[in-house]
Amino acid sequence: MNSLLRRCFLYALAFLARLFARRHSAHPPARVLVIKPDHLGDVLLATPALSALRQVLPDSHITALVGPWARAALAANPHIDTLQMLPFPGFERQPSGARYALSIIQPYITLLRYALILRHAHYDTAIVLRDDHWWGAALALLAGIPRRIGYAVPECRPFLTDVLPWDRDEHVTVQGLRLVARLIDIKKDDRTASSFILHPSSFIPSASDAAWADAWLRSNEIAERRLVVIHPGTGGQSKLWLSERWAALGDKLIDISGCHVVVTGGPGEADLVAAVAGAMRDGATTLVGATTVGQLAALLARATLVLGVDSGPLHLAAAVGAPSLHLYGPGDDRRFGPWGDPQRHVVLRSGLWCSPCGVFSACPRSTRPSECMERITTRAVLAAAQQLLAAV
């Protein structure tokens, strides 16, 4: 469906849905639905908005609606009352063939189905945290939620009651905080709306997760060592750095700081982790696909430094307060970079003219590895890592 035709269809859908919407009440919202369809890293970047929301609405019931792939990010979040799952169409990360095999009307069937479910919950306010998520905005309207807050993206606008100006270069965490500010009528330029000091990203590992991390470190006889974690993997091939450079970096950090290196990876990243650890002169301890998100978070919290590319686990490191070094190429760190003290959470990028392009499956210019990542030198990463280690 081309852009103009789809936009006309969405405006027609919004017109029909408004016939069934409930009227907005002026009193403070009693039941708030926060919609965030993304994966681990982006949902962690939404946690400051949730803490700000709880701060201004201490007595309201707050529900976070996320994909099942992001459940772990908010399962223990203290600022929400209910965590609800919805398999948002388009966010499943299925192979492309499987995605195209789906019926073209399936997303709309899912939309109507969940709108009927949400209608029974009687929410009075919805906040659509992803700026371009027209499907979530339509869901809020079809669910009869009277007040619907989001951004002035053309496809989203007809479904919303409160629309903020859209800045495509603004950090997504700032966007979330601005939506909360709009809910309580704080002006955009209020300094508290974009403070990582007042509203940091957060993830709190459970006591059992912490116990697991301590036991794992003891079993590998590294509990007393200064720990550096390298997480080389990510969800997109074009975001990867060279495995031999990770290995060389690990060796240099061992020589300089006497640290012990742990190379971690998620399901499907065993070959990448083995390539990095196997190329290291002194070897490294590896941990691949054997942890929950909470266990990994507890391990990262014990690290002196965490290094990696644009990925969920690196945002997890920032959320637990571990100093972190993030290598960005096709991803836009202005919008999706780590949220926190820039002295503790550092971004490196090559500055190549075409970066960030936002294409993660493969470099659009067919460079492999991606030139924007290849141009990030081991020397530059080592210098930044040394600076972070010296500050700890």
XYZ file of C-alpha atoms in Angstrom:
392
model
C 0.000 0.000 0.000
C 1.648 3.252 -1.078
C 2.091 6.098 1.374
C -0.755 8.328 0.156
C -3.257 5.476 -0.096
C -2.321 4.187 3.353
C -2.633 7.650 4.856
C -6.123 8.057 3.377
C -7.092 4.649 4.727
C -5.811 5.517 8.213
C -7.733 8.799 8.271
C -10.898 6.929 7.295
C -10.253 4.336 9.999
C -9.723 7.105 12.565
C -12.984 8.798 11.525
C -14.975 5.599 12.004
C -13.251 4.754 15.292
C -14.066 8.166 16.754
C -17.748 7.292 16.538
C -17.179 4.733 19.294
C -14.694 6.667 21.455
C -15.567 7.692 24.980
C -15.427 11.365 25.958
C -12.353 12.709 27.649
C -12.711 13.640 31.306
C -10.672 16.518 32.749
C -9.884 14.869 36.082
C -6.428 13.310 36.669
C -6.261 9.946 34.916
C -7.032 6.948 37.087
C -5.989 4.285 34.566
C -3.112 4.878 32.152
C -2.010 2.602 29.303
C 1.572 3.020 28.058
C 2.177 1.461 24.624
C 5.722 0.445 23.642
C 6.059 -2.232 20.927
C 9.861 -2.341 20.668
C 12.549 -4.770 21.828
C 14.760 -4.888 24.927
C 17.018 -1.874 24.381
C 14.312 0.539 23.282
C 12.003 -0.533 26.118
C 14.808 0.092 28.619
C 15.111 3.588 27.127
C 11.435 4.065 28.043
C 11.954 3.365 31.753
C 12.694 7.038 32.572
C 9.250 7.957 31.222
C 7.671 5.281 33.435
C 9.436 6.576 36.548
C 8.415 10.149 35.692
C 4.832 9.008 35.137
C 4.719 7.294 38.510
C 6.194 10.384 40.143
C 3.411 12.646 38.860
C 0.613 10.063 39.181
C 1.394 8.183 42.401
C -2.155 6.891 42.832
C -3.008 6.000 39.232
C -3.031 2.467 37.851
C -0.323 2.239 35.170
C -0.269 -0.587 32.636
C 2.642 -1.114 30.247
C 1.696 -2.827 26.997
C 4.756 -4.412 25.359
C 5.652 -7.265 23.050
C 6.433 -10.638 24.648
C 10.014 -10.157 23.401
C 10.409 -7.243 25.857
C 8.647 -8.718 28.870
C 11.860 -9.153 30.849
C 12.710 -5.460 30.531
C 9.743 -4.446 32.687
C 8.826 -7.614 34.615
C 10.203 -6.201 37.877
C 9.765 -2.502 37.132
C 8.494 -0.818 40.303
C 6.730 2.031 38.489
C 3.987 0.000 36.799
C 1.052 -1.899 38.236
C 0.360 -4.263 35.348
C 2.484 -5.633 32.526
C 0.481 -6.825 29.530
C 1.729 -8.603 26.403
C 0.703 -8.013 22.821
C 2.510 -9.520 19.784
C 2.693 -6.237 17.871
C 2.620 -6.869 14.098
C 5.870 -5.918 12.392
C 8.027 -6.323 15.505
C 8.299 -10.114 15.621
C 11.781 -10.297 13.996
C 10.676 -13.253 11.910
C 12.540 -14.276 8.748
C 11.367 -12.097 5.873
C 9.718 -15.015 4.072
C 7.577 -15.812 7.107
C 6.586 -12.178 7.463
C 5.419 -11.840 3.877
C 3.530 -15.090 4.142
C 1.201 -13.485 6.665
C -2.117 -12.236 5.401
C -2.148 -8.531 4.626
C -5.206 -8.159 6.813
C -3.782 -10.011 9.826
C -2.444 -6.835 11.513
C -5.937 -5.337 11.332
C -7.556 -8.469 12.735
C -5.075 -8.343 15.614
C -5.833 -4.638 16.033
C -9.564 -5.208 16.399
C -9.127 -8.224 18.651
C -6.935 -6.444 21.165
C -8.960 -3.244 20.981
C -11.987 -5.210 22.185
C -9.942 -6.697 25.026
C -8.619 -3.289 26.106
C -12.089 -1.720 26.000
C -13.060 -3.803 29.020
C -10.190 -2.318 31.050
C -11.656 1.215 30.831
C -8.416 3.145 30.480
C -8.875 6.901 30.399
C -5.429 7.831 29.028
C -3.027 6.210 26.575
C 0.563 7.254 25.881
C 2.093 5.977 22.633
C 5.810 5.987 23.430
C 7.045 5.074 19.945
C 6.730 8.222 17.861
C 5.803 6.584 14.532
C 3.607 3.765 15.819
C 0.304 4.431 14.080
C -0.871 0.901 14.923
C -0.570 1.623 18.656
C -2.309 4.974 18.263
C -5.136 3.293 16.331
C -5.370 0.624 19.030
C -5.848 3.284 21.708
C -8.646 4.940 19.737
C -10.411 1.694 18.860
C -10.168 0.665 22.524
C -12.234 3.747 23.364
C -9.538 5.436 25.433
C -10.618 9.086 25.708
C -7.214 10.787 25.882
C -4.452 9.599 23.555
C -1.052 11.288 23.632
C 1.631 10.943 20.968
C 3.619 12.691 18.253
C 2.593 14.507 15.075
C 3.753 11.805 12.696
C 1.237 12.007 9.810
C 0.091 8.378 10.120
C -0.405 8.706 13.894
C -1.996 12.117 14.107
C -5.628 11.231 13.235
C -5.825 8.759 16.108
C -4.564 11.096 18.840
C -6.152 13.790 21.003
C -2.892 15.367 22.256
C -0.225 15.793 19.593
C 3.303 17.050 20.232
C 5.571 18.466 17.519
C 7.781 15.740 16.128
C 11.550 16.194 16.042
C 13.023 13.244 14.154
C 16.464 13.923 15.705
C 15.323 13.947 19.351
C 16.411 11.166 21.679
C 13.602 8.662 22.223
C 13.936 8.936 26.001
C 13.460 12.697 25.834
C 10.433 12.076 23.634
C 8.940 9.802 26.273
C 9.566 12.320 29.037
C 7.958 15.051 26.942
C 4.818 12.939 26.547
C 4.578 12.569 30.317
C 5.126 16.313 30.681
C 2.270 16.914 28.228
C 0.014 14.701 30.305
C 0.465 17.004 33.281
C 0.804 20.196 31.191
C 4.486 20.919 31.820
C 6.025 22.954 29.019
C 8.543 21.353 26.693
C 11.433 23.500 27.925
C 11.078 22.394 31.543
C 14.567 21.143 32.452
C 13.271 18.214 34.486
C 11.724 16.745 31.325
C 15.090 15.678 29.906
C 17.288 15.006 32.919
C 19.077 11.652 33.064
C 19.991 12.535 36.667
C 16.363 12.774 37.795
C 15.103 10.077 35.429
C 17.799 7.480 34.631
C 17.109 4.311 32.715
C 16.736 1.462 35.158
C 16.669 -2.288 35.528
C 16.768 -3.929 38.941
C 18.003 -7.556 38.996
C 16.255 -9.752 41.522
C 17.971 -11.236 44.554
C 18.011 -14.629 42.819
C 19.615 -13.068 39.734
C 22.304 -11.482 41.904
C 22.912 -14.810 43.655
C 23.236 -16.546 40.291
C 25.818 -13.996 39.084
C 27.878 -14.361 42.254
C 27.776 -18.154 42.002
C 28.755 -18.090 38.316
C 31.737 -15.825 39.026
C 32.856 -18.103 41.874
C 32.500 -21.242 39.780
C 34.734 -19.688 37.120
C 37.201 -18.509 39.790
C 36.939 -14.866 38.761
C 34.877 -13.478 41.629
C 37.771 -11.373 42.887
C 38.983 -10.235 39.476
C 38.437 -6.877 37.804
C 35.857 -7.781 35.189
C 35.539 -6.431 31.631
C 32.603 -7.758 29.614
C 32.596 -7.706 25.821
C 29.224 -8.289 24.168
C 29.989 -8.313 20.416
C 26.593 -9.408 19.092
C 23.530 -7.468 18.013
C 20.292 -7.855 16.094
C 21.610 -6.511 12.771
C 24.586 -7.635 10.699
C 25.519 -4.115 9.635
C 26.066 -3.090 13.267
C 28.800 -5.666 13.948
C 32.430 -4.760 14.603
C 35.221 -7.133 13.510
C 35.688 -10.130 15.819
C 39.495 -10.007 15.481
C 39.447 -6.414 16.717
C 37.422 -7.383 19.764
C 40.020 -10.082 20.443
C 42.945 -7.679 20.052
C 41.194 -5.163 22.276
C 40.600 -7.789 24.954
C 44.285 -8.753 24.957
C 45.388 -5.127 25.257
C 43.000 -4.460 28.140
C 44.357 -7.505 29.981
C 47.942 -6.273 29.448
C 47.171 -2.730 30.571
C 44.728 -3.211 33.434
C 45.127 -6.823 34.545
C 41.410 -7.366 34.086
C 39.661 -10.614 33.246
C 37.595 -10.614 30.049
C 34.210 -12.270 29.743
C 32.675 -12.509 26.275
C 28.894 -12.810 26.332
C 26.313 -13.569 23.678
C 22.679 -14.357 23.213
C 21.011 -17.312 21.493
C 22.463 -17.799 18.021
C 25.695 -15.934 18.793
C 27.852 -18.884 19.838
C 30.035 -18.728 16.699
C 30.675 -15.012 17.128
C 31.588 -15.394 20.799
C 33.873 -18.342 19.996
C 35.594 -16.322 17.265
C 36.347 -13.474 19.672
C 37.438 -15.593 22.632
C 39.336 -18.063 20.468
C 41.415 -15.326 18.857
C 42.522 -13.873 22.187
C 46.077 -14.664 23.205
C 45.178 -15.326 26.837
C 41.669 -16.577 26.204
C 38.508 -15.404 27.896
C 35.599 -16.808 29.817
C 32.505 -17.153 27.639
C 28.813 -17.093 28.426
C 26.409 -17.692 25.551
C 22.636 -18.013 25.602
C 22.662 -19.494 29.091
C 21.173 -16.620 31.074
C 17.922 -14.839 31.566
C 17.896 -11.084 31.014
C 17.914 -10.623 34.790
C 20.934 -12.889 35.257
C 22.839 -11.100 32.504
C 21.949 -7.764 34.094
C 23.275 -8.943 37.455
C 26.524 -10.033 35.823
C 26.903 -6.736 33.944
C 26.307 -4.830 37.176
C 29.456 -6.466 38.559
C 31.610 -5.392 35.611
C 34.167 -2.615 35.749
C 33.425 -1.939 32.080
C 31.052 -3.298 29.429
C 31.871 -2.920 25.726
C 29.824 -3.686 22.649
C 27.894 -2.346 19.706
C 24.397 -0.895 19.372
C 22.423 -3.604 21.187
C 19.950 -4.357 23.959
C 22.562 -5.795 26.349
C 24.577 -2.559 26.150
C 21.475 -0.573 27.126
C 21.014 -3.134 29.893
C 24.533 -2.348 31.115
C 23.703 1.349 31.260
C 20.429 0.595 33.050
C 22.245 -1.264 35.864
C 24.844 1.497 36.151
C 27.882 -0.299 34.705
C 30.303 1.972 32.791
C 29.808 1.208 29.113
C 31.379 1.860 25.715
C 29.075 1.665 22.688
C 30.215 1.421 19.057
C 27.671 2.922 16.648
C 27.622 2.847 12.861
C 24.280 2.570 11.026
C 22.335 3.316 14.226
C 21.641 6.886 15.322
C 23.028 7.471 18.810
C 21.358 10.899 18.918
C 18.019 9.072 19.083
C 18.905 5.630 20.376
C 22.188 6.057 22.211
C 22.719 5.189 25.889
C 20.730 7.263 28.376
C 22.899 8.353 31.253
C 25.992 10.269 32.243
C 28.031 10.711 29.027
C 31.187 10.444 31.123
C 30.223 6.875 32.099
C 28.383 5.758 28.960
C 30.475 6.672 25.929
C 29.588 6.385 22.240
C 32.194 5.968 19.503
C 31.428 6.257 15.809
C 33.562 6.751 12.708
C 31.759 9.792 11.337
C 31.476 8.290 7.848
C 29.383 10.493 5.562
C 26.556 7.960 5.132
C 26.249 7.108 8.827
C 23.741 6.749 10.400
C 21.676 5.205 7.624
C 19.304 3.211 9.841
C 19.669 0.025 7.789
C 20.640 -2.897 10.026
C 20.253 -6.006 7.870
C 23.180 -5.165 5.569
C 25.138 -2.109 4.479
C 23.187 -0.340 1.665
C 26.510 0.296 -0.052
C 27.316 -3.449 0.082
C 30.436 -3.020 2.207
C 31.137 -6.021 4.428
C 31.885 -5.458 7.187
C 30.022 -2.158 7.138
C 32.493 0.593 6.371
C 31.086 2.803 9.122
C 31.960 0.078 11.652
C 35.234 -0.968 10.022
C 36.500 2.617 10.288
C 36.227 2.552 14.082
C 39.821 1.679 14.980
C 41.049 -0.563 17.770
C 43.258 2.296 18.931
C 40.265 4.626 19.340
C 38.267 2.020 21.259
C 41.239 1.198 23.488
C 41.792 4.871 24.329
C 38.133 5.341 25.281
C 38.136 2.110 27.315
C 41.267 3.165 29.209
C 39.674 6.480 30.056
C 36.592 4.767 31.438
C 38.662 2.265 33.425
C 40.751 5.065 34.900
C 37.618 6.797 36.159
C 36.340 3.754 38.060
